[in-house]
Amino acid sequence: MPALTFSKWSPGGNTTLLFPELGQRPAEQARIAALALDQACLGGEQAGFVNLPQKRLRMAGGEFCINASRSVGALLALAATGRCADQAVLEGCAPPPRAAENGEAAPDAPERSDEIQVSGWQTPVRLRTRGAAPFWQVEALLRLPDCPITTVEGGAHLVRLPGICHLLLGTAAHPLPDDCHAAAAQLRQRLGLENEPAAGVIWWRECQGQLEMLPLVHVRDAGTTFLENACGSGALALALCLAQAGTRRAFSIMQPGGSALAVRLFTENGVAMAGVDGPVTLVARGNVWLPDAKPDRPGARA
């Protein structure tokens, strides 16, 4: 395979690989993602394919992902700079812009707004991006459709978002298991979630007023299962569930990677909306060489 360009991002720790969308079929995108996400290659927790001119993101499994969407906001901001001071930062020739100690963008950094199409989500996702390379703060603004929330076994809640669903397990009633992967697999099978495009199992708690969550996400078509360092759609699902039981509409949800995602629920022109905001950091970019796909049958031409 010819060299494939990539960029690697850390939206709150949820390491994301972004590749250019070059007309690859879904099966080929899933294959590329599986190879690249391996720790022996680029490593990461998820991968997506971006058409920058058309402002379109398709995740490798066709699922919906808020953190990858937020990474595209930073990528669009980076692409708009061209070779300037930001490029010098990337090449180690200049100090990074002044930033907060937690890696967030500087408060006086420029702001831009974009709108992208994302797999799994029916309406455009607005992105509000502040900062400069290699640190940004990006908020994804979503028009909320009907997101059914049902109570299942043991008082757990299943939240269905377009393109992904999440099972929320409060650790007071559902203590964190010794083997999260095995426990999540059993729950997905028992609740019939194996055929969902993506299904997360999230253990959460509130400790001294701070919400915390641990997400494990399975993507069917990409064939990946990761205990993630952050999950934007999972944070949104938790906020929607908690908001259903009270009047609270703004949430700070600490992610395993060490940074919080800020989720706000609001109404805009009579439409239910959600904003998911947090840091995005550029980790690396360059070229990767991956093996060609094997022929489908003996004697077939690649």
PDB file of N, CA and C in Angstrom, residues 145-237:
ATOM      1  N   PRO A 145     -32.100  14.570  18.828  1.00  0.00           N
ATOM      2  CA  PRO A 145     -33.332  13.885  18.447  1.00  0.00           C
ATOM      3  C   PRO A 145     -33.926  13.210  19.681  1.00  0.00           C
ATOM      4  N   ASP A 146     -34.944  12.405  19.496  1.00  0.00           N
ATOM      5  CA  ASP A 146     -35.457  11.606  20.598  1.00  0.00           C
ATOM      6  C   ASP A 146     -34.407  10.559  20.971  1.00  0.00           C
ATOM      7  N   CYS A 147     -33.989  10.549  22.225  1.00  0.00           N
ATOM      8  CA  CYS A 147     -32.976   9.601  22.706  1.00  0.00           C
ATOM      9  C   CYS A 147     -33.607   8.756  23.807  1.00  0.00           C
ATOM     10  N   PRO A 148     -34.201   7.616  23.462  1.00  0.00           N
ATOM     11  CA  PRO A 148     -34.904   6.809  24.461  1.00  0.00           C
ATOM     12  C   PRO A 148     -33.991   6.371  25.606  1.00  0.00           C
ATOM     13  N   ILE A 149     -34.513   6.487  26.825  1.00  0.00           N
ATOM     14  CA  ILE A 149     -33.803   6.041  28.019  1.00  0.00           C
ATOM     15  C   ILE A 149     -34.688   5.021  28.721  1.00  0.00           C
ATOM     16  N   THR A 150     -34.203   3.815  28.857  1.00  0.00           N
ATOM     17  CA  THR A 150     -34.989   2.756  29.489  1.00  0.00           C
ATOM     18  C   THR A 150     -34.240   2.197  30.686  1.00  0.00           C
ATOM     19  N   THR A 151     -34.990   1.779  31.692  1.00  0.00           N
ATOM     20  CA  THR A 151     -34.410   1.123  32.860  1.00  0.00           C
ATOM     21  C   THR A 151     -34.376  -0.376  32.599  1.00  0.00           C
ATOM     22  N   VAL A 152     -33.201  -0.965  32.778  1.00  0.00           N
ATOM     23  CA  VAL A 152     -33.042  -2.397  32.535  1.00  0.00           C
ATOM     24  C   VAL A 152     -32.653  -3.073  33.837  1.00  0.00           C
ATOM     25  N   GLU A 153     -32.093  -4.240  33.771  1.00  0.00           N
ATOM     26  CA  GLU A 153     -31.835  -5.062  34.950  1.00  0.00           C
ATOM     27  C   GLU A 153     -30.992  -4.345  35.995  1.00  0.00           C
ATOM     28  N   GLY A 154     -31.390  -4.517  37.229  1.00  0.00           N
ATOM     29  CA  GLY A 154     -30.626  -3.965  38.342  1.00  0.00           C
ATOM     30  C   GLY A 154     -30.659  -2.460  38.436  1.00  0.00           C
ATOM     31  N   GLY A 155     -31.632  -1.829  37.775  1.00  0.00           N
ATOM     32  CA  GLY A 155     -31.721  -0.380  37.836  1.00  0.00           C
ATOM     33  C   GLY A 155     -30.738   0.347  36.941  1.00  0.00           C
ATOM     34  N   ALA A 156     -30.064  -0.377  36.052  1.00  0.00           N
ATOM     35  CA  ALA A 156     -29.180   0.269  35.082  1.00  0.00           C
ATOM     36  C   ALA A 156     -30.027   0.979  34.029  1.00  0.00           C
ATOM     37  N   HIS A 157     -29.430   1.902  33.306  1.00  0.00           N
ATOM     38  CA  HIS A 157     -30.157   2.651  32.290  1.00  0.00           C
ATOM     39  C   HIS A 157     -29.487   2.472  30.931  1.00  0.00           C
ATOM     40  N   LEU A 158     -30.315   2.250  29.929  1.00  0.00           N
ATOM     41  CA  LEU A 158     -29.836   2.134  28.553  1.00  0.00           C
ATOM     42  C   LEU A 158     -30.267   3.384  27.801  1.00  0.00           C
ATOM     43  N   VAL A 159     -29.291   4.114  27.281  1.00  0.00           N
ATOM     44  CA  VAL A 159     -29.544   5.356  26.544  1.00  0.00           C
ATOM     45  C   VAL A 159     -29.187   5.115  25.085  1.00  0.00           C
ATOM     46  N   ARG A 160     -30.158   5.319  24.217  1.00  0.00           N
ATOM     47  CA  ARG A 160     -29.937   5.093  22.790  1.00  0.00           C
ATOM     48  C   ARG A 160     -29.769   6.428  22.074  1.00  0.00           C
ATOM     49  N   LEU A 161     -28.560   6.693  21.614  1.00  0.00           N
ATOM     50  CA  LEU A 161     -28.262   7.839  20.766  1.00  0.00           C
ATOM     51  C   LEU A 161     -28.158   7.354  19.326  1.00  0.00           C
ATOM     52  N   PRO A 162     -28.353   8.224  18.349  1.00  0.00           N
ATOM     53  CA  PRO A 162     -28.119   7.806  16.966  1.00  0.00           C
ATOM     54  C   PRO A 162     -26.679   7.344  16.790  1.00  0.00           C
ATOM     55  N   GLY A 163     -26.496   6.163  16.238  1.00  0.00           N
ATOM     56  CA  GLY A 163     -25.152   5.680  15.945  1.00  0.00           C
ATOM     57  C   GLY A 163     -24.421   5.023  17.088  1.00  0.00           C
ATOM     58  N   ILE A 164     -24.987   5.049  18.299  1.00  0.00           N
ATOM     59  CA  ILE A 164     -24.331   4.412  19.444  1.00  0.00           C
ATOM     60  C   ILE A 164     -25.312   4.367  20.610  1.00  0.00           C
ATOM     61  N   CYS A 165     -25.196   3.335  21.434  1.00  0.00           N
ATOM     62  CA  CYS A 165     -25.997   3.268  22.659  1.00  0.00           C
ATOM     63  C   CYS A 165     -25.056   3.028  23.834  1.00  0.00           C
ATOM     64  N   HIS A 166     -25.534   3.420  25.026  1.00  0.00           N
ATOM     65  CA  HIS A 166     -24.702   3.281  26.222  1.00  0.00           C
ATOM     66  C   HIS A 166     -25.521   2.699  27.368  1.00  0.00           C
ATOM     67  N   LEU A 167     -24.943   1.705  28.034  1.00  0.00           N
ATOM     68  CA  LEU A 167     -25.515   1.142  29.247  1.00  0.00           C
ATOM     69  C   LEU A 167     -24.820   1.795  30.433  1.00  0.00           C
ATOM     70  N   LEU A 168     -25.594   2.468  31.269  1.00  0.00           N
ATOM     71  CA  LEU A 168     -25.044   3.219  32.401  1.00  0.00           C
ATOM     72  C   LEU A 168     -25.224   2.428  33.683  1.00  0.00           C
ATOM     73  N   LEU A 169     -24.105   2.167  34.361  1.00  0.00           N
ATOM     74  CA  LEU A 169     -24.108   1.358  35.572  1.00  0.00           C
ATOM     75  C   LEU A 169     -23.557   2.191  36.734  1.00  0.00           C
ATOM     76  N   GLY A 170     -24.424   2.628  37.621  1.00  0.00           N
ATOM     77  CA  GLY A 170     -23.964   3.318  38.816  1.00  0.00           C
ATOM     78  C   GLY A 170     -23.234   2.338  39.704  1.00  0.00           C
ATOM     79  N   THR A 171     -22.020   2.699  40.132  1.00  0.00           N
ATOM     80  CA  THR A 171     -21.209   1.733  40.875  1.00  0.00           C
ATOM     81  C   THR A 171     -21.742   1.440  42.277  1.00  0.00           C
ATOM     82  N   ALA A 172     -22.685   2.245  42.759  1.00  0.00           N
ATOM     83  CA  ALA A 172     -23.283   1.931  44.059  1.00  0.00           C
ATOM     84  C   ALA A 172     -24.041   0.618  43.982  1.00  0.00           C
ATOM     85  N   ALA A 173     -24.713   0.375  42.862  1.00  0.00           N
ATOM     86  CA  ALA A 173     -25.475  -0.864  42.672  1.00  0.00           C
ATOM     87  C   ALA A 173     -24.717  -1.865  41.808  1.00  0.00           C
ATOM     88  N   HIS A 174     -23.769  -1.375  41.015  1.00  0.00           N
ATOM     89  CA  HIS A 174     -23.019  -2.237  40.086  1.00  0.00           C
ATOM     90  C   HIS A 174     -21.531  -1.964  40.259  1.00  0.00           C
ATOM     91  N   PRO A 175     -20.897  -2.546  41.273  1.00  0.00           N
ATOM     92  CA  PRO A 175     -19.477  -2.282  41.516  1.00  0.00           C
ATOM     93  C   PRO A 175     -18.624  -2.629  40.301  1.00  0.00           C
ATOM     94  N   LEU A 176     -17.524  -1.925  40.168  1.00  0.00           N
ATOM     95  CA  LEU A 176     -16.611  -2.158  39.057  1.00  0.00           C
ATOM     96  C   LEU A 176     -16.096  -3.594  39.113  1.00  0.00           C
ATOM     97  N   PRO A 177     -16.255  -4.380  38.049  1.00  0.00           N
ATOM     98  CA  PRO A 177     -15.837  -5.791  38.072  1.00  0.00           C
ATOM     99  C   PRO A 177     -14.322  -5.923  37.944  1.00  0.00           C
ATOM    100  N   ASP A 178     -13.827  -7.101  38.266  1.00  0.00           N
ATOM    101  CA  ASP A 178     -12.399  -7.371  38.103  1.00  0.00           C
ATOM    102  C   ASP A 178     -12.009  -7.384  36.629  1.00  0.00           C
ATOM    103  N   ASP A 179     -12.910  -7.892  35.783  1.00  0.00           N
ATOM    104  CA  ASP A 179     -12.655  -7.983  34.344  1.00  0.00           C
ATOM    105  C   ASP A 179     -13.754  -7.217  33.619  1.00  0.00           C
ATOM    106  N   CYS A 180     -13.477  -5.952  33.290  1.00  0.00           N
ATOM    107  CA  CYS A 180     -14.480  -5.105  32.644  1.00  0.00           C
ATOM    108  C   CYS A 180     -14.862  -5.634  31.263  1.00  0.00           C
ATOM    109  N   HIS A 181     -13.882  -6.142  30.523  1.00  0.00           N
ATOM    110  CA  HIS A 181     -14.159  -6.632  29.173  1.00  0.00           C
ATOM    111  C   HIS A 181     -15.138  -7.804  29.208  1.00  0.00           C
ATOM    112  N   ALA A 182     -14.892  -8.764  30.092  1.00  0.00           N
ATOM    113  CA  ALA A 182     -15.773  -9.931  30.178  1.00  0.00           C
ATOM    114  C   ALA A 182     -17.161  -9.529  30.659  1.00  0.00           C
ATOM    115  N   ALA A 183     -17.224  -8.659  31.656  1.00  0.00           N
ATOM    116  CA  ALA A 183     -18.508  -8.218  32.189  1.00  0.00           C
ATOM    117  C   ALA A 183     -19.311  -7.465  31.135  1.00  0.00           C
ATOM    118  N   ALA A 184     -18.637  -6.593  30.388  1.00  0.00           N
ATOM    119  CA  ALA A 184     -19.324  -5.823  29.347  1.00  0.00           C
ATOM    120  C   ALA A 184     -19.820  -6.725  28.241  1.00  0.00           C
ATOM    121  N   ALA A 185     -19.017  -7.722  27.852  1.00  0.00           N
ATOM    122  CA  ALA A 185     -19.432  -8.652  26.796  1.00  0.00           C
ATOM    123  C   ALA A 185     -20.683  -9.426  27.219  1.00  0.00           C
ATOM    124  N   GLN A 186     -20.720  -9.852  28.472  1.00  0.00           N
ATOM    125  CA  GLN A 186     -21.899 -10.575  28.966  1.00  0.00           C
ATOM    126  C   GLN A 186     -23.138  -9.677  28.964  1.00  0.00           C
ATOM    127  N   LEU A 187     -22.962  -8.434  29.368  1.00  0.00           N
ATOM    128  CA  LEU A 187     -24.085  -7.501  29.398  1.00  0.00           C
ATOM    129  C   LEU A 187     -24.586  -7.194  27.991  1.00  0.00           C
ATOM    130  N   ARG A 188     -23.686  -6.990  27.050  1.00  0.00           N
ATOM    131  CA  ARG A 188     -24.104  -6.720  25.669  1.00  0.00           C
ATOM    132  C   ARG A 188     -24.892  -7.887  25.109  1.00  0.00           C
ATOM    133  N   GLN A 189     -24.416  -9.104  25.386  1.00  0.00           N
ATOM    134  CA  GLN A 189     -25.111 -10.291  24.884  1.00  0.00           C
ATOM    135  C   GLN A 189     -26.465 -10.458  25.551  1.00  0.00           C
ATOM    136  N   ARG A 190     -26.510 -10.261  26.867  1.00  0.00           N
ATOM    137  CA  ARG A 190     -27.752 -10.463  27.613  1.00  0.00           C
ATOM    138  C   ARG A 190     -28.824  -9.453  27.213  1.00  0.00           C
ATOM    139  N   LEU A 191     -28.410  -8.244  26.887  1.00  0.00           N
ATOM    140  CA  LEU A 191     -29.367  -7.190  26.544  1.00  0.00           C
ATOM    141  C   LEU A 191     -29.575  -7.044  25.045  1.00  0.00           C
ATOM    142  N   GLY A 192     -28.980  -7.914  24.264  1.00  0.00           N
ATOM    143  CA  GLY A 192     -29.184  -7.882  22.816  1.00  0.00           C
ATOM    144  C   GLY A 192     -28.548  -6.686  22.135  1.00  0.00           C
ATOM    145  N   LEU A 193     -27.363  -6.268  22.604  1.00  0.00           N
ATOM    146  CA  LEU A 193     -26.710  -5.091  22.051  1.00  0.00           C
ATOM    147  C   LEU A 193     -25.602  -5.432  21.063  1.00  0.00           C
ATOM    148  N   GLU A 194     -25.400  -6.704  20.790  1.00  0.00           N
ATOM    149  CA  GLU A 194     -24.296  -7.105  19.922  1.00  0.00           C
ATOM    150  C   GLU A 194     -24.441  -6.579  18.501  1.00  0.00           C
ATOM    151  N   ASN A 195     -25.671  -6.363  18.055  1.00  0.00           N
ATOM    152  CA  ASN A 195     -25.889  -5.903  16.687  1.00  0.00           C
ATOM    153  C   ASN A 195     -25.994  -4.383  16.573  1.00  0.00           C
ATOM    154  N   GLU A 196     -25.813  -3.665  17.670  1.00  0.00           N
ATOM    155  CA  GLU A 196     -25.799  -2.212  17.596  1.00  0.00           C
ATOM    156  C   GLU A 196     -24.521  -1.755  16.879  1.00  0.00           C
ATOM    157  N   PRO A 197     -24.574  -0.649  16.121  1.00  0.00           N
ATOM    158  CA  PRO A 197     -23.350  -0.155  15.465  1.00  0.00           C
ATOM    159  C   PRO A 197     -22.206   0.046  16.453  1.00  0.00           C
ATOM    160  N   ALA A 198     -22.547   0.556  17.636  1.00  0.00           N
ATOM    161  CA  ALA A 198     -21.568   0.699  18.710  1.00  0.00           C
ATOM    162  C   ALA A 198     -22.318   0.667  20.033  1.00  0.00           C
ATOM    163  N   ALA A 199     -21.724   0.038  21.014  1.00  0.00           N
ATOM    164  CA  ALA A 199     -22.364  -0.085  22.329  1.00  0.00           C
ATOM    165  C   ALA A 199     -21.330   0.138  23.409  1.00  0.00           C
ATOM    166  N   GLY A 200     -21.637   1.070  24.301  1.00  0.00           N
ATOM    167  CA  GLY A 200     -20.757   1.337  25.417  1.00  0.00           C
ATOM    168  C   GLY A 200     -21.345   0.804  26.712  1.00  0.00           C
ATOM    169  N   VAL A 201     -20.486   0.352  27.585  1.00  0.00           N
ATOM    170  CA  VAL A 201     -20.875   0.001  28.956  1.00  0.00           C
ATOM    171  C   VAL A 201     -20.090   0.946  29.851  1.00  0.00           C
ATOM    172  N   ILE A 202     -20.806   1.733  30.647  1.00  0.00           N
ATOM    173  CA  ILE A 202     -20.170   2.801  31.418  1.00  0.00           C
ATOM    174  C   ILE A 202     -20.462   2.635  32.900  1.00  0.00           C
ATOM    175  N   TRP A 203     -19.399   2.491  33.669  1.00  0.00           N
ATOM    176  CA  TRP A 203     -19.531   2.506  35.122  1.00  0.00           C
ATOM    177  C   TRP A 203     -19.312   3.948  35.570  1.00  0.00           C
ATOM    178  N   TRP A 204     -20.189   4.451  36.430  1.00  0.00           N
ATOM    179  CA  TRP A 204     -20.073   5.848  36.833  1.00  0.00           C
ATOM    180  C   TRP A 204     -20.407   6.017  38.318  1.00  0.00           C
ATOM    181  N   ARG A 205     -19.942   7.136  38.868  1.00  0.00           N
ATOM    182  CA  ARG A 205     -20.248   7.471  40.249  1.00  0.00           C
ATOM    183  C   ARG A 205     -20.122   8.978  40.419  1.00  0.00           C
ATOM    184  N   GLU A 206     -20.629   9.480  41.541  1.00  0.00           N
ATOM    185  CA  GLU A 206     -20.415  10.871  41.913  1.00  0.00           C
ATOM    186  C   GLU A 206     -19.709  10.870  43.259  1.00  0.00           C
ATOM    187  N   CYS A 207     -18.532  11.464  43.296  1.00  0.00           N
ATOM    188  CA  CYS A 207     -17.707  11.473  44.504  1.00  0.00           C
ATOM    189  C   CYS A 207     -17.403  12.913  44.888  1.00  0.00           C
ATOM    190  N   GLN A 208     -17.897  13.328  46.065  1.00  0.00           N
ATOM    191  CA  GLN A 208     -17.699  14.691  46.554  1.00  0.00           C
ATOM    192  C   GLN A 208     -18.105  15.729  45.507  1.00  0.00           C
ATOM    193  N   GLY A 209     -19.244  15.463  44.872  1.00  0.00           N
ATOM    194  CA  GLY A 209     -19.801  16.396  43.901  1.00  0.00           C
ATOM    195  C   GLY A 209     -19.236  16.299  42.496  1.00  0.00           C
ATOM    196  N   GLN A 210     -18.213  15.459  42.280  1.00  0.00           N
ATOM    197  CA  GLN A 210     -17.609  15.314  40.958  1.00  0.00           C
ATOM    198  C   GLN A 210     -18.059  14.001  40.312  1.00  0.00           C
ATOM    199  N   LEU A 211     -18.674  14.094  39.146  1.00  0.00           N
ATOM    200  CA  LEU A 211     -19.052  12.898  38.400  1.00  0.00           C
ATOM    201  C   LEU A 211     -17.811  12.286  37.761  1.00  0.00           C
ATOM    202  N   GLU A 212     -17.740  10.952  37.793  1.00  0.00           N
ATOM    203  CA  GLU A 212     -16.636  10.219  37.175  1.00  0.00           C
ATOM    204  C   GLU A 212     -17.212   9.046  36.396  1.00  0.00           C
ATOM    205  N   MET A 213     -16.567   8.675  35.293  1.00  0.00           N
ATOM    206  CA  MET A 213     -17.056   7.547  34.505  1.00  0.00           C
ATOM    207  C   MET A 213     -15.901   6.743  33.923  1.00  0.00           C
ATOM    208  N   LEU A 214     -16.182   5.458  33.711  1.00  0.00           N
ATOM    209  CA  LEU A 214     -15.220   4.556  33.082  1.00  0.00           C
ATOM    210  C   LEU A 214     -15.932   3.871  31.919  1.00  0.00           C
ATOM    211  N   PRO A 215     -15.612   4.249  30.659  1.00  0.00           N
ATOM    212  CA  PRO A 215     -16.333   3.706  29.504  1.00  0.00           C
ATOM    213  C   PRO A 215     -15.594   2.569  28.803  1.00  0.00           C
ATOM    214  N   LEU A 216     -16.326   1.534  28.457  1.00  0.00           N
ATOM    215  CA  LEU A 216     -15.812   0.464  27.607  1.00  0.00           C
ATOM    216  C   LEU A 216     -16.713   0.409  26.379  1.00  0.00           C
ATOM    217  N   VAL A 217     -16.125   0.613  25.197  1.00  0.00           N
ATOM    218  CA  VAL A 217     -16.923   0.776  23.979  1.00  0.00           C
ATOM    219  C   VAL A 217     -16.559  -0.295  22.955  1.00  0.00           C
ATOM    220  N   HIS A 218     -17.606  -0.951  22.446  1.00  0.00           N
ATOM    221  CA  HIS A 218     -17.455  -1.965  21.392  1.00  0.00           C
ATOM    222  C   HIS A 218     -18.043  -1.419  20.101  1.00  0.00           C
ATOM    223  N   VAL A 219     -17.259  -1.451  19.010  1.00  0.00           N
ATOM    224  CA  VAL A 219     -17.728  -1.016  17.687  1.00  0.00           C
ATOM    225  C   VAL A 219     -17.836  -2.251  16.806  1.00  0.00           C
ATOM    226  N   ARG A 220     -19.057  -2.544  16.398  1.00  0.00           N
ATOM    227  CA  ARG A 220     -19.337  -3.807  15.698  1.00  0.00           C
ATOM    228  C   ARG A 220     -18.540  -3.971  14.408  1.00  0.00           C
ATOM    229  N   ASP A 221     -18.694  -3.059  13.451  1.00  0.00           N
ATOM    230  CA  ASP A 221     -18.096  -3.264  12.131  1.00  0.00           C
ATOM    231  C   ASP A 221     -16.588  -3.074  12.127  1.00  0.00           C
ATOM    232  N   ALA A 222     -16.071  -2.250  13.014  1.00  0.00           N
ATOM    233  CA  ALA A 222     -14.618  -2.092  13.115  1.00  0.00           C
ATOM    234  C   ALA A 222     -13.996  -3.249  13.890  1.00  0.00           C
ATOM    235  N   GLY A 223     -14.823  -3.985  14.648  1.00  0.00           N
ATOM    236  CA  GLY A 223     -14.326  -5.119  15.422  1.00  0.00           C
ATOM    237  C   GLY A 223     -13.408  -4.714  16.553  1.00  0.00           C
ATOM    238  N   THR A 224     -13.644  -3.547  17.135  1.00  0.00           N
ATOM    239  CA  THR A 224     -12.777  -3.054  18.212  1.00  0.00           C
ATOM    240  C   THR A 224     -13.538  -2.973  19.525  1.00  0.00           C
ATOM    241  N   THR A 225     -12.830  -3.193  20.610  1.00  0.00           N
ATOM    242  CA  THR A 225     -13.367  -3.024  21.959  1.00  0.00           C
ATOM    243  C   THR A 225     -12.269  -2.409  22.811  1.00  0.00           C
ATOM    244  N   PHE A 226     -12.531  -1.210  23.319  1.00  0.00           N
ATOM    245  CA  PHE A 226     -11.517  -0.513  24.100  1.00  0.00           C
ATOM    246  C   PHE A 226     -12.104   0.016  25.401  1.00  0.00           C
ATOM    247  N   LEU A 227     -11.318  -0.117  26.463  1.00  0.00           N
ATOM    248  CA  LEU A 227     -11.590   0.590  27.703  1.00  0.00           C
ATOM    249  C   LEU A 227     -11.013   1.983  27.494  1.00  0.00           C
ATOM    250  N   GLU A 228     -11.873   2.959  27.220  1.00  0.00           N
ATOM    251  CA  GLU A 228     -11.429   4.244  26.695  1.00  0.00           C
ATOM    252  C   GLU A 228     -11.046   5.227  27.797  1.00  0.00           C
ATOM    253  N   ASN A 229     -10.141   6.128  27.439  1.00  0.00           N
ATOM    254  CA  ASN A 229      -9.717   7.176  28.362  1.00  0.00           C
ATOM    255  C   ASN A 229     -10.678   8.356  28.386  1.00  0.00           C
ATOM    256  N   ALA A 230     -11.608   8.390  27.448  1.00  0.00           N
ATOM    257  CA  ALA A 230     -12.663   9.407  27.434  1.00  0.00           C
ATOM    258  C   ALA A 230     -13.715   8.966  26.431  1.00  0.00           C
ATOM    259  N   CYS A 231     -14.950   9.377  26.644  1.00  0.00           N
ATOM    260  CA  CYS A 231     -16.036   9.033  25.722  1.00  0.00           C
ATOM    261  C   CYS A 231     -17.040  10.181  25.732  1.00  0.00           C
ATOM    262  N   GLY A 232     -17.099  10.920  24.631  1.00  0.00           N
ATOM    263  CA  GLY A 232     -17.997  12.060  24.556  1.00  0.00           C
ATOM    264  C   GLY A 232     -19.454  11.678  24.514  1.00  0.00           C
ATOM    265  N   SER A 233     -19.799  10.669  23.707  1.00  0.00           N
ATOM    266  CA  SER A 233     -21.199  10.255  23.637  1.00  0.00           C
ATOM    267  C   SER A 233     -21.641   9.606  24.938  1.00  0.00           C
ATOM    268  N   GLY A 234     -20.702   8.925  25.625  1.00  0.00           N
ATOM    269  CA  GLY A 234     -21.029   8.356  26.925  1.00  0.00           C
ATOM    270  C   GLY A 234     -21.294   9.427  27.961  1.00  0.00           C
ATOM    271  N   ALA A 235     -20.500  10.508  27.915  1.00  0.00           N
ATOM    272  CA  ALA A 235     -20.722  11.631  28.826  1.00  0.00           C
ATOM    273  C   ALA A 235     -22.080  12.275  28.544  1.00  0.00           C
ATOM    274  N   LEU A 236     -22.425  12.409  27.263  1.00  0.00           N
ATOM    275  CA  LEU A 236     -23.734  12.959  26.899  1.00  0.00           C
ATOM    276  C   LEU A 236     -24.856  12.048  27.393  1.00  0.00           C
ATOM    277  N   ALA A 237     -24.694  10.741  27.212  1.00  0.00           N
ATOM    278  CA  ALA A 237     -25.719   9.795  27.669  1.00  0.00           C
ATOM    279  C   ALA A 237     -25.930   9.905  29.175  1.00  0.00           C
TER     280      ALA A 237
END
